[in-house]
mmCIF file of C-alpha atoms in Angstrom:
data_model
loop_
_atom_site.group_PDB
_atom_site.id
_atom_site.type_symbol
_atom_site.label_atom_id
_atom_site.label_comp_id
_atom_site.label_asym_id
_atom_site.label_seq_id
_atom_site.Cartn_x
_atom_site.Cartn_y
_atom_site.Cartn_z
ATOM 1 C CA UNK I 21 16.901 -5.695 64.172
ATOM 2 C CA UNK I 22 13.241 -4.838 65.889
ATOM 3 C CA UNK I 23 10.121 -2.956 64.443
ATOM 4 C CA UNK I 24 7.714 -2.668 66.989
ATOM 5 C CA UNK I 25 3.708 -1.537 64.924
ATOM 6 C CA UNK I 26 5.059 -2.665 61.663
ATOM 7 C CA UNK I 27 1.583 -4.905 61.153
ATOM 8 C CA UNK I 28 0.594 -2.010 59.444
ATOM 9 C CA UNK I 29 1.337 1.991 58.183
ATOM 10 C CA UNK I 30 5.697 3.465 58.679
ATOM 11 C CA UNK I 31 6.284 0.469 60.606
ATOM 12 C CA UNK I 32 5.767 -2.234 58.011
ATOM 13 C CA UNK I 33 7.150 -0.386 55.616
ATOM 14 C CA UNK I 34 10.412 0.323 58.335
ATOM 15 C CA UNK I 35 9.964 -3.796 58.324
ATOM 16 C CA UNK I 36 10.006 -3.778 53.722
ATOM 17 C CA UNK I 37 12.856 -1.112 54.210
ATOM 18 C CA UNK I 38 14.686 -2.625 56.703
ATOM 19 C CA UNK I 39 14.569 -6.516 54.933
ATOM 20 C CA UNK I 40 15.176 -4.785 51.885
ATOM 21 C CA UNK I 41 19.096 -3.284 52.618
ATOM 22 C CA UNK I 42 19.450 -7.165 54.236
ATOM 23 C CA UNK I 43 18.678 -6.728 57.648
ATOM 24 C CA UNK I 44 17.531 -9.871 60.264
ATOM 25 C CA UNK I 45 13.937 -7.919 60.701
ATOM 26 C CA UNK I 46 11.915 -8.904 64.267
ATOM 27 C CA UNK I 47 8.683 -7.799 63.498
ATOM 28 C CA UNK I 48 6.295 -6.256 66.374
ATOM 29 C CA UNK I 49 2.456 -5.767 66.350
ATOM 30 C CA UNK I 50 -0.058 -6.360 68.428
ATOM 31 C CA UNK I 51 -1.879 -7.879 66.049
ATOM 32 C CA UNK I 52 -0.918 -11.117 66.274
ATOM 33 C CA UNK I 53 -1.725 -12.283 62.504
ATOM 34 C CA UNK I 54 0.094 -8.825 60.977
ATOM 35 C CA UNK I 55 2.914 -9.185 62.995
ATOM 36 C CA UNK I 56 3.198 -13.031 61.998
ATOM 37 C CA UNK I 57 2.136 -11.838 57.810
ATOM 38 C CA UNK I 58 4.929 -9.077 57.399
ATOM 39 C CA UNK I 59 6.947 -11.457 59.207
ATOM 40 C CA UNK I 60 6.235 -13.680 56.361
ATOM 41 C CA UNK I 61 6.445 -11.220 53.899
ATOM 42 C CA UNK I 62 9.520 -10.243 54.524
ATOM 43 C CA UNK I 63 11.642 -13.301 55.899
ATOM 44 C CA UNK I 64 11.335 -12.140 59.223
ATOM 45 C CA UNK I 65 10.764 -13.656 63.099
ATOM 46 C CA UNK I 66 7.379 -12.303 64.709
ATOM 47 C CA UNK I 67 7.251 -11.820 68.406
ATOM 48 C CA UNK I 68 3.361 -10.479 68.881
ATOM 49 C CA UNK I 69 3.113 -8.500 71.765
ATOM 50 C CA UNK I 70 2.994 -4.659 73.529
ATOM 51 C CA UNK I 71 5.663 -2.407 72.789
ATOM 52 C CA UNK I 72 4.643 -0.106 75.288
ATOM 53 C CA UNK I 73 4.732 -1.982 78.978
ATOM 54 C CA UNK I 74 7.721 -2.678 80.813
ATOM 55 C CA UNK I 75 6.979 -6.990 81.059
ATOM 56 C CA UNK I 76 5.921 -6.545 77.004
ATOM 57 C CA UNK I 77 8.963 -4.755 76.376
ATOM 58 C CA UNK I 78 11.402 -7.144 78.043
ATOM 59 C CA UNK I 79 9.264 -10.512 76.936
ATOM 60 C CA UNK I 80 9.975 -9.108 72.855
ATOM 61 C CA UNK I 81 13.974 -7.758 74.256
ATOM 62 C CA UNK I 82 14.294 -10.690 75.330
ATOM 63 C CA UNK I 83 12.838 -13.539 72.483
ATOM 64 C CA UNK I 84 14.699 -10.577 69.960
ATOM 65 C CA UNK I 85 18.595 -11.454 71.608
ATOM 66 C CA UNK I 86 17.146 -15.543 71.343
ATOM 67 C CA UNK I 87 16.328 -14.909 67.617
ATOM 68 C CA UNK I 88 19.404 -12.465 66.573
ATOM 69 C CA UNK I 89 21.172 -13.239 68.990
ATOM 70 C CA UNK I 90 22.336 -9.186 70.046
ATOM 71 C CA UNK I 91 20.038 -6.306 68.679
ATOM 72 C CA UNK I 92 21.868 -3.596 66.726
ATOM 73 C CA UNK I 93 19.130 -1.894 65.784
ATOM 74 C CA UNK I 94 16.152 -1.222 67.169
ATOM 75 C CA UNK I 95 13.032 0.764 65.942
ATOM 76 C CA UNK I 96 10.529 1.904 68.430
ATOM 77 C CA UNK I 97 7.758 2.687 66.138
ATOM 78 C CA UNK I 98 4.115 2.021 67.899
ATOM 79 C CA UNK I 99 2.289 4.938 68.452
ATOM 80 C CA UNK I 100 -1.345 5.911 69.095
ATOM 81 C CA UNK I 101 -3.494 8.991 68.549
ATOM 82 C CA UNK I 102 -6.361 10.057 71.136
ATOM 83 C CA UNK I 103 -8.559 11.976 72.149
ATOM 84 C CA UNK I 104 -8.766 15.584 71.117
ATOM 85 C CA UNK I 105 -8.147 18.335 73.818
ATOM 86 C CA UNK I 106 -7.990 18.983 77.574
ATOM 87 C CA UNK I 107 -11.474 17.043 78.231
ATOM 88 C CA UNK I 108 -9.109 14.002 76.049
ATOM 89 C CA UNK I 109 -10.777 11.266 79.032
ATOM 90 C CA UNK I 110 -7.945 9.548 81.375
ATOM 91 C CA UNK I 111 -7.158 6.928 79.767
ATOM 92 C CA UNK I 112 -6.337 8.466 76.100
ATOM 93 C CA UNK I 113 -3.741 10.611 78.082
ATOM 94 C CA UNK I 114 -2.706 7.679 79.829
ATOM 95 C CA UNK I 115 -2.492 5.177 77.071
ATOM 96 C CA UNK I 116 -0.315 8.151 74.942
ATOM 97 C CA UNK I 117 1.981 8.341 77.730
ATOM 98 C CA UNK I 118 2.970 5.064 78.003
ATOM 99 C CA UNK I 119 2.733 4.000 74.002
ATOM 100 C CA UNK I 120 4.336 7.272 72.820
ATOM 101 C CA UNK I 121 6.820 7.651 75.407
ATOM 102 C CA UNK I 122 7.368 5.487 77.866
ATOM 103 C CA UNK I 123 7.804 2.565 75.209
ATOM 104 C CA UNK I 124 10.779 4.336 74.739
ATOM 105 C CA UNK I 125 11.636 4.926 77.655
ATOM 106 C CA UNK I 126 11.515 1.253 78.478
ATOM 107 C CA UNK I 127 13.289 -0.023 75.386
ATOM 108 C CA UNK I 128 16.761 1.598 75.721
ATOM 109 C CA UNK I 129 16.573 0.767 79.314
ATOM 110 C CA UNK I 130 16.764 -2.843 78.605
ATOM 111 C CA UNK I 131 19.122 -2.231 75.355
ATOM 112 C CA UNK I 132 22.034 0.223 76.634
ATOM 113 C CA UNK I 133 23.570 -1.669 79.291
ATOM 114 C CA UNK I 134 24.391 -4.420 76.239
ATOM 115 C CA UNK I 135 24.950 -1.285 73.593
ATOM 116 C CA UNK I 136 27.214 0.680 75.880
ATOM 117 C CA UNK I 137 29.506 -2.332 76.992
ATOM 118 C CA UNK I 138 30.185 -2.698 73.831
ATOM 119 C CA UNK I 139 30.179 0.919 71.975
ATOM 120 C CA UNK I 140 27.824 0.026 69.703
ATOM 121 C CA UNK I 141 24.210 0.116 68.755
ATOM 122 C CA UNK I 142 21.113 2.670 66.946
ATOM 123 C CA UNK I 143 17.644 3.596 68.412
ATOM 124 C CA UNK I 144 15.408 5.040 66.213
ATOM 125 C CA UNK I 145 12.530 6.645 67.288
ATOM 126 C CA UNK I 146 8.973 7.606 65.788
ATOM 127 C CA UNK I 147 8.384 10.543 66.790
ATOM 128 C CA UNK I 148 6.121 12.899 64.153
ATOM 129 C CA UNK I 149 6.393 16.720 63.240
ATOM 130 C CA UNK I 150 3.788 17.191 65.879
ATOM 131 C CA UNK I 151 6.517 16.513 68.474
ATOM 132 C CA UNK I 152 8.196 19.247 66.473
ATOM 133 C CA UNK I 153 5.878 21.629 65.814
ATOM 134 C CA UNK I 154 1.884 20.615 67.190
ATOM 135 C CA UNK I 155 -0.915 19.066 65.537
ATOM 136 C CA UNK I 156 -4.186 20.444 65.985
ATOM 137 C CA UNK I 157 -7.263 18.703 67.261
ATOM 138 C CA UNK I 158 -4.805 16.319 68.992
ATOM 139 C CA UNK I 159 -3.485 17.325 72.298
ATOM 140 C CA UNK I 160 -2.056 14.113 74.013
ATOM 141 C CA UNK I 161 -0.690 12.879 70.568
ATOM 142 C CA UNK I 162 0.837 16.553 70.273
ATOM 143 C CA UNK I 163 2.365 16.297 73.966
ATOM 144 C CA UNK I 164 3.737 13.171 74.328
ATOM 145 C CA UNK I 165 5.787 13.337 70.417
ATOM 146 C CA UNK I 166 7.092 16.953 71.534
ATOM 147 C CA UNK I 167 7.942 14.896 74.422
ATOM 148 C CA UNK I 168 9.065 11.796 72.236
ATOM 149 C CA UNK I 169 11.206 13.693 70.306
ATOM 150 C CA UNK I 170 13.178 15.227 73.496
ATOM 151 C CA UNK I 171 14.150 12.107 75.095
ATOM 152 C CA UNK I 172 15.283 10.601 71.790
ATOM 153 C CA UNK I 173 17.336 14.418 71.982
ATOM 154 C CA UNK I 174 18.310 12.986 75.076
ATOM 155 C CA UNK I 175 19.597 9.955 74.656
ATOM 156 C CA UNK I 176 21.103 11.303 71.824
ATOM 157 C CA UNK I 177 22.853 14.215 73.868
ATOM 158 C CA UNK I 178 23.994 11.826 77.066
ATOM 159 C CA UNK I 179 26.003 8.220 74.855
ATOM 160 C CA UNK I 180 26.515 9.913 71.345
ATOM 161 C CA UNK I 181 30.476 9.443 72.655
ATOM 162 C CA UNK I 182 29.833 6.022 73.944
ATOM 163 C CA UNK I 183 28.768 4.445 70.284
ATOM 164 C CA UNK I 184 25.007 5.348 70.265
ATOM 165 C CA UNK I 185 23.792 5.780 66.909
ATOM 166 C CA UNK I 186 19.641 7.595 67.682
ATOM 167 C CA UNK I 187 17.506 8.637 64.562
ATOM 168 C CA UNK I 188 14.296 10.839 64.857
ATOM 169 C CA UNK I 189 11.091 10.503 62.727
ATOM 170 C CA UNK I 190 9.863 13.157 62.147
ATOM 171 C CA UNK I 191 7.046 13.223 59.252
ATOM 172 C CA UNK I 192 3.675 15.503 58.378
ATOM 173 C CA UNK I 193 1.086 13.323 57.148
ATOM 174 C CA UNK I 194 1.312 9.049 55.772
ATOM 175 C CA UNK I 195 -1.844 7.876 53.999
ATOM 176 C CA UNK I 196 -1.922 4.999 57.184
ATOM 177 C CA UNK I 197 -5.298 4.428 59.686
ATOM 178 C CA UNK I 198 -4.111 6.938 61.673
ATOM 179 C CA UNK I 199 -4.720 10.351 59.327
ATOM 180 C CA UNK I 200 -7.961 8.172 57.739
ATOM 181 C CA UNK I 201 -9.611 8.628 61.862
ATOM 182 C CA UNK I 202 -7.990 12.236 62.207
ATOM 183 C CA UNK I 203 -11.168 13.625 62.244
ATOM 184 C CA UNK I 204 -10.954 17.218 59.845
ATOM 185 C CA UNK I 205 -7.798 18.423 61.662
ATOM 186 C CA UNK I 206 -6.106 15.374 59.050
ATOM 187 C CA UNK I 207 -7.472 16.557 56.202
ATOM 188 C CA UNK I 208 -7.572 20.307 56.679
ATOM 189 C CA UNK I 209 -3.662 20.133 58.200
ATOM 190 C CA UNK I 210 -1.844 17.232 56.813
ATOM 191 C CA UNK I 211 -4.042 15.532 53.470
ATOM 192 C CA UNK I 212 -2.651 17.241 50.535
ATOM 193 C CA UNK I 213 1.207 16.504 51.265
ATOM 194 C CA UNK I 214 1.043 13.983 52.760
ATOM 195 C CA UNK I 215 2.518 10.560 51.550
ATOM 196 C CA UNK I 216 3.481 7.063 51.432
ATOM 197 C CA UNK I 217 4.928 4.701 54.024
ATOM 198 C CA UNK I 218 7.061 3.365 52.073
ATOM 199 C CA UNK I 219 8.989 7.227 51.622
ATOM 200 C CA UNK I 220 9.562 7.504 55.445
ATOM 201 C CA UNK I 221 10.977 4.470 55.059
ATOM 202 C CA UNK I 222 12.619 5.437 52.220
ATOM 203 C CA UNK I 223 14.018 8.356 55.011
ATOM 204 C CA UNK I 224 15.050 6.179 57.448
ATOM 205 C CA UNK I 225 17.218 5.034 54.860
ATOM 206 C CA UNK I 226 19.017 7.218 53.836
ATOM 207 C CA UNK I 227 19.784 9.584 56.964
ATOM 208 C CA UNK I 228 20.926 6.361 59.165
ATOM 209 C CA UNK I 229 22.954 6.748 55.867
ATOM 210 C CA UNK I 230 24.141 9.599 56.807
ATOM 211 C CA UNK I 231 23.903 9.762 60.021
ATOM 212 C CA UNK I 232 21.374 11.871 60.580
ATOM 213 C CA UNK I 233 19.856 12.074 63.649
ATOM 214 C CA UNK I 234 16.584 14.289 62.220
ATOM 215 C CA UNK I 235 15.074 12.251 59.754
ATOM 216 C CA UNK I 236 12.078 14.909 58.008
ATOM 217 C CA UNK I 237 10.804 12.842 54.897
ATOM 218 C CA UNK I 238 8.384 15.783 54.694
ATOM 219 C CA UNK I 239 11.564 18.715 53.305
ATOM 220 C CA UNK I 240 9.396 20.967 54.318
ATOM 221 C CA UNK I 241 9.850 20.534 58.078
ATOM 222 C CA UNK I 242 12.460 21.450 59.002
ATOM 223 C CA UNK I 243 11.370 26.039 57.095
ATOM 224 C CA UNK I 244 8.191 24.970 59.449
ATOM 225 C CA UNK I 245 10.152 24.337 62.587
ATOM 226 C CA UNK I 246 12.906 27.184 61.791
ATOM 227 C CA UNK I 247 9.722 29.490 62.139
ATOM 228 C CA UNK I 248 8.791 28.217 65.008
ATOM 229 C CA UNK I 249 12.181 28.326 66.376
ATOM 230 C CA UNK I 250 12.856 31.942 64.996
ATOM 231 C CA UNK I 251 9.494 33.334 65.010
ATOM 232 C CA UNK I 252 7.269 31.868 67.803
ATOM 233 C CA UNK I 253 4.719 34.316 68.221
ATOM 234 C CA UNK I 254 4.235 34.180 64.081
ATOM 235 C CA UNK I 255 4.479 30.885 64.084
ATOM 236 C CA UNK I 256 1.124 30.806 66.774
ATOM 237 C CA UNK I 257 -0.887 33.307 64.685
ATOM 238 C CA UNK I 258 -0.653 31.149 61.622
ATOM 239 C CA UNK I 259 -1.521 27.735 63.380
ATOM 240 C CA UNK I 260 -4.127 30.011 64.736
ATOM 241 C CA UNK I 261 -5.701 30.756 61.344
ATOM 242 C CA UNK I 262 -5.676 27.472 60.982
ATOM 243 C CA UNK I 263 -7.742 26.318 63.296
ATOM 244 C CA UNK I 264 -10.065 28.638 63.149
ATOM 245 C CA UNK I 265 -10.034 27.215 59.217
ATOM 246 C CA UNK I 266 -10.376 23.956 60.560
ATOM 247 C CA UNK I 267 -13.535 25.478 62.987
ATOM 248 C CA UNK I 268 -15.471 26.466 60.197
ATOM 249 C CA UNK I 269 -14.618 23.143 58.319
ATOM 250 C CA UNK I 270 -16.546 21.839 60.909
ATOM 251 C CA UNK I 271 -18.984 23.970 60.925
ATOM 252 C CA UNK I 272 -19.691 23.058 57.796
ATOM 253 C CA UNK I 273 -20.164 19.690 57.312
ATOM 254 C CA UNK I 274 -22.919 19.835 60.181
#
């Protein structure tokens, strides 16, 4: 098993959960010290590096195969949140695209030939409820998480009959550094219902056992997703009211 972005937050919780369930886990993170610390804690194998670039993905998967022999489960978890709206700098948009979307594409490109040949493999994408709904105040994040969820759907629809299992994790607020740095929008939209990273890991393990594609650690997201699909105009009006509330809070803190 491989978990990217496993040095902290959701990734660390996933690595702990999979190891606790008996998995041999390769721990990846950009921060070498963090990857090493988590690997030591869970009895895993650290492979620091960038899990988004083509070269980084190739090196990670080669190292993981060297240690494991073969990769049964790949948790493409690493993600970034940068920028707020259309005025976000070009590098923020590009980095969001590389990490939140192309990391999944590049990993699946490397893994699929062997998985399809043997008729078995499991690919886990950490998207976000933002990928099913949206996240106010975070356009690059929302757009690329939508794309991540869409790519996971495409993989499942295309390769299920050939033995590929795909899971897509879509939590709302999780008590991580990313949430802490999300500003007033994060506080207004996510803070009250935020859960611990370990609850995300528990949801994944339960979803894997049940064979579910969508993993929703916040059950209420199912209802929001249905409302968005069933009455998009009503849902958008509600989201705009929330945006106005965020702007009011921001004005009050100035």
